[in-house]
Coordinates of C-alpha atoms in Angstrom, one line a residue:
M1 CA 95.7 108.5 117.5
K2 CA 99.6 108.8 117.2
G3 CA 101.2 107.2 119.9
S4 CA 97.8 105.1 120.7
R5 CA 96.4 102.1 119.1
H6 CA 92.8 102.2 120.7
A7 CA 92.6 106.1 120.9
E8 CA 89.3 105.6 118.6
P9 CA 88.3 102.2 117.1
P10 CA 90.3 102.0 113.6
G11 CA 86.7 101.5 111.4
R12 CA 83.3 102.9 111.0
I13 CA 82.0 101.1 108.7
H14 CA 79.9 102.5 105.9
M15 CA 78.5 99.7 103.2
T16 CA 75.9 100.1 100.5
N17 CA 73.5 97.3 100.4
E18 CA 74.5 96.2 96.9
H19 CA 77.3 94.2 97.1
P20 CA 79.9 94.6 94.8
H21 CA 79.5 90.8 93.0
A22 CA 76.0 92.1 92.2
R23 CA 76.7 94.2 89.2
G24 CA 78.9 93.0 85.9
G25 CA 81.9 94.7 83.6
K26 CA 83.6 95.4 86.7
F27 CA 87.4 94.7 86.4
L28 CA 87.9 94.9 89.9
E29 CA 84.9 92.9 91.2
G30 CA 85.2 91.3 94.1
Q31 CA 88.2 92.8 95.5
T32 CA 89.1 95.0 98.3
A33 CA 91.5 98.0 98.3
L34 CA 92.8 100.2 101.0
V35 CA 93.6 103.9 99.7
T36 CA 95.5 106.0 102.9
G37 CA 95.1 109.7 102.7
A38 CA 91.5 109.2 100.5
S39 CA 89.7 111.4 102.0
R40 CA 90.7 114.9 99.4
G41 CA 92.9 114.9 96.5
I42 CA 95.0 112.4 94.7
G43 CA 93.4 109.8 97.3
R44 CA 90.1 110.7 96.9
A45 CA 90.1 110.5 93.4
V46 CA 92.0 106.9 93.2
A47 CA 89.2 106.1 95.7
R48 CA 86.4 106.8 93.5
R49 CA 88.2 105.1 90.2
L50 CA 88.7 102.1 92.5
A51 CA 85.4 101.6 94.0
A52 CA 84.0 102.8 90.2
A53 CA 86.2 99.3 88.6
G54 CA 84.1 97.2 91.8
A55 CA 86.7 97.0 93.8
C56 CA 85.5 97.0 98.4
T57 CA 87.4 100.4 99.2
Y58 CA 88.6 101.3 102.6
L59 CA 89.0 104.9 102.4
N60 CA 91.2 105.7 105.7
Y61 CA 91.9 109.4 107.1
L62 CA 92.7 110.7 110.6
K63 CA 91.5 114.5 110.6
N64 CA 89.1 115.1 108.1
E65 CA 85.8 113.4 108.7
A66 CA 84.0 115.6 107.0
S67 CA 85.8 115.4 103.8
A68 CA 86.0 111.4 104.8
E69 CA 82.5 111.5 104.9
E70 CA 82.3 113.1 101.2
T71 CA 84.5 110.9 99.6
L72 CA 82.5 107.8 100.7
S73 CA 79.0 109.8 99.6
M74 CA 80.4 110.4 96.1
I75 CA 81.4 106.6 95.9
T76 CA 77.7 105.3 97.5
G77 CA 76.1 107.9 95.6
A78 CA 77.6 106.6 92.4
E79 CA 76.8 103.0 93.3
G80 CA 80.1 101.9 94.3
S81 CA 80.9 100.5 97.8
G82 CA 83.2 101.7 100.4
M83 CA 84.4 102.2 104.3
L84 CA 85.9 104.5 106.4
L85 CA 88.4 103.3 108.2
R86 CA 90.6 106.6 110.7
F87 CA 94.0 105.6 111.5
D88 CA 97.3 107.2 111.9
V89 CA 99.2 105.3 109.1
A90 CA 101.8 106.8 111.4
D91 CA 101.5 104.6 114.1
F92 CA 102.5 100.9 113.5
G93 CA 100.0 99.1 115.9
A94 CA 97.4 101.2 114.5
A95 CA 98.4 100.3 110.8
Q96 CA 98.5 96.4 111.7
E97 CA 95.1 96.4 113.4
A98 CA 93.4 98.5 110.6
V99 CA 94.4 95.9 108.3
Q100 CA 93.7 92.5 110.1
Q101 CA 90.0 94.3 110.7
I102 CA 89.7 94.6 106.7
I103 CA 90.9 90.9 107.2
R104 CA 88.5 89.7 109.3
E105 CA 85.0 92.0 107.4
R106 CA 85.9 90.9 103.8
G107 CA 88.3 87.8 104.2
T108 CA 91.5 89.5 102.0
L109 CA 92.7 92.3 101.1
D110 CA 93.9 93.0 97.0
I111 CA 95.4 95.9 96.7
L112 CA 97.1 98.7 98.7
V113 CA 97.4 102.4 97.9
N114 CA 100.4 104.3 99.8
N115 CA 99.0 108.0 99.4
A116 CA 98.7 109.6 102.8
G117 CA 101.0 112.1 103.0
I118 CA 102.4 115.9 104.2
T119 CA 104.5 118.6 103.4
L120 CA 106.1 121.3 105.6
D121 CA 108.4 122.9 103.6
G122 CA 110.8 125.0 104.4
I123 CA 114.6 126.2 103.6
F124 CA 116.7 123.4 105.3
V125 CA 118.9 124.6 107.7
R126 CA 115.8 126.0 109.5
M127 CA 114.0 123.3 109.9
G128 CA 114.5 121.2 112.9
P129 CA 114.3 117.1 114.2
D130 CA 110.4 117.5 114.6
D131 CA 109.4 118.7 111.4
W132 CA 112.0 116.3 109.7
N133 CA 110.5 113.7 111.8
T134 CA 106.8 114.7 111.1
V135 CA 107.1 114.4 107.5
I136 CA 109.0 111.1 107.4
D137 CA 106.7 109.7 110.0
T138 CA 104.0 110.0 107.7
N139 CA 105.1 109.5 104.3
L140 CA 107.7 106.7 104.5
K141 CA 107.2 105.1 107.4
G142 CA 103.1 105.6 106.9
A143 CA 104.3 103.1 103.8
L144 CA 106.1 100.7 105.5
N145 CA 103.4 100.0 108.6
C146 CA 101.0 99.7 106.1
T147 CA 102.8 97.8 103.6
R148 CA 104.1 95.2 106.3
A149 CA 100.6 94.6 107.6
A150 CA 99.2 94.0 104.2
L151 CA 102.2 91.9 102.7
R152 CA 101.5 89.7 105.4
C153 CA 97.7 88.6 104.0
M154 CA 99.0 89.0 100.0
M155 CA 102.2 86.7 100.5
K156 CA 99.4 83.9 102.0
Q157 CA 97.1 84.7 99.3
R158 CA 99.9 84.8 96.7
R159 CA 98.6 87.5 95.0
G160 CA 98.3 91.8 95.5
R161 CA 99.0 94.6 93.8
I162 CA 100.4 97.7 95.7
V163 CA 101.0 101.2 94.5
N164 CA 103.2 103.9 95.7
I165 CA 102.5 107.3 95.4
S166 CA 105.8 109.2 95.1
S167 CA 106.0 112.8 93.5
I168 CA 108.3 114.4 90.3
V169 CA 110.3 115.6 93.4
A170 CA 112.1 112.6 94.0
E171 CA 113.5 112.5 90.7
T172 CA 113.8 116.4 90.4
G173 CA 114.6 117.5 94.0
N174 CA 113.4 121.3 94.6
P175 CA 114.4 124.0 97.0
G176 CA 112.8 124.1 100.4
Q177 CA 111.6 120.6 100.2
A178 CA 114.6 118.3 100.9
V179 CA 113.0 116.1 103.8
Y180 CA 109.4 115.7 101.7
A181 CA 111.7 114.5 98.7
A182 CA 113.8 112.8 100.7
T183 CA 110.7 110.9 101.7
K184 CA 109.2 110.0 97.9
A185 CA 112.5 108.9 96.6
G186 CA 112.4 107.1 99.5
L187 CA 109.2 105.2 98.6
L188 CA 111.1 104.9 95.1
G189 CA 113.3 102.7 96.5
L190 CA 111.2 101.0 98.4
T191 CA 108.4 100.3 95.7
K192 CA 111.7 98.4 93.9
S193 CA 113.3 96.5 96.6
L194 CA 109.9 95.2 97.5
A195 CA 109.3 94.3 93.9
R196 CA 112.3 92.2 93.5
E197 CA 111.4 90.7 97.0
F198 CA 107.8 89.5 96.6
A199 CA 107.5 88.6 92.3
S200 CA 107.6 84.9 93.3
R201 CA 104.7 85.5 95.4
N202 CA 102.9 87.3 92.5
I203 CA 102.6 90.5 94.5
L204 CA 103.9 92.9 92.0
I205 CA 104.8 97.2 93.3
N206 CA 104.7 99.9 91.4
A207 CA 104.5 103.7 91.9
V208 CA 103.2 106.5 90.6
A209 CA 105.3 109.7 90.5
P210 CA 102.3 113.2 90.1
G211 CA 104.0 116.1 89.1
F212 CA 101.8 119.2 89.6
I213 CA 98.4 118.3 90.1
E214 CA 95.2 120.3 91.3
T215 CA 95.2 119.3 94.8
D216 CA 95.0 121.7 98.0
M217 CA 99.0 121.4 98.5
T218 CA 99.2 123.4 94.6
A219 CA 96.2 125.5 95.3
A220 CA 98.6 127.6 97.7
I221 CA 100.7 128.2 95.0
P222 CA 99.8 132.7 93.5
E223 CA 98.9 132.9 90.0
A224 CA 101.9 134.4 88.4
P225 CA 104.2 131.5 90.1
R226 CA 101.6 128.7 88.6
A227 CA 101.3 130.3 84.9
D228 CA 105.4 130.1 84.8
V229 CA 105.1 126.3 86.0
K230 CA 102.7 125.9 83.2
K231 CA 104.7 127.3 80.7
M232 CA 107.5 124.9 81.6
I233 CA 104.9 121.6 80.9
P234 CA 104.4 120.6 77.7
L235 CA 100.4 119.9 77.9
E236 CA 100.2 123.8 79.4
R237 CA 98.2 122.7 82.2
L238 CA 98.1 121.1 85.4
G239 CA 97.3 117.8 86.2
T240 CA 94.2 116.4 87.9
P241 CA 93.8 113.9 90.8
D242 CA 91.9 111.9 88.5
D243 CA 94.9 111.5 86.0
V244 CA 96.7 110.3 88.6
A245 CA 93.8 107.4 89.6
G246 CA 94.0 106.5 85.8
A247 CA 97.2 105.1 86.1
V248 CA 96.4 103.7 89.3
A249 CA 93.7 102.0 88.4
F250 CA 95.6 100.8 85.6
L251 CA 98.9 99.1 87.6
V252 CA 96.3 97.3 89.4
S253 CA 94.5 95.9 86.6
K254 CA 95.3 92.6 84.7
D255 CA 96.8 94.3 81.8
A256 CA 99.4 95.6 84.3
D257 CA 100.0 91.7 85.4
Y258 CA 103.7 91.9 84.1
I259 CA 104.5 95.3 85.2
T260 CA 106.6 95.5 88.9
G261 CA 109.1 97.7 90.2
Q262 CA 108.5 100.5 87.9
V263 CA 107.5 104.2 88.5
I264 CA 105.1 105.4 86.5
H265 CA 105.5 109.2 85.5
V266 CA 102.7 111.5 85.4
N267 CA 103.9 115.4 85.3
G268 CA 102.4 116.6 81.3
G269 CA 106.2 115.8 80.1
L270 CA 107.6 118.3 82.6
Y271 CA 109.8 115.9 83.4
M272 CA 111.1 112.7 81.3

């Protein structure tokens, strides 16, 4: 969809018959959330956690429709409320239209989780601008696009929560991941700056920086290097997407009402 706002309608709607208000004991009851890159990995875990807490959760994806449908089935199978919303976060117009669709359908957007991200690893001097731009457009511009769209609604309602999914490499750096690390570090600067800018509107903006998490990105690491990584982690294991989802769920809960501009590291102690 990149470069075309209307190549495909942004949303394919899927809902349970049960309205979120029909259930009790959900700390996000009645709220609406958008999770980008929600078809798998960390995004899937975050979407499932927010839906389980009572939020009507929009699942953004771009290419992997089957995986997105699977995520939705997990949510609805657990009596949660979810909708698929296909758009390219790197497309400013598509992001604006997607958020407007949420507002038209739900009347509000309370939570945004900027999770969509890609990596193109390689020795920096062998990478070219096309590769740089691909990573920057999704990881950093994508968060800028969705945040800009969401803030317009959140400013009017004078409340909102935004969580940016960064990475341990934003703090430590990593050979072969210069551009990826730069985009993830950019998210930290964005988080802290916007947290100061919008605190007076009761919009809380934080970041979560995962370490080595069991996802498709880390599945390609050979067994020997994986074992070496585990030895460096004080908790002696790789994290799970649910570990990250728990931190996000905390940041969007009332327990985090006095937390903004912070970076929560979820890395088993690898970086302190």
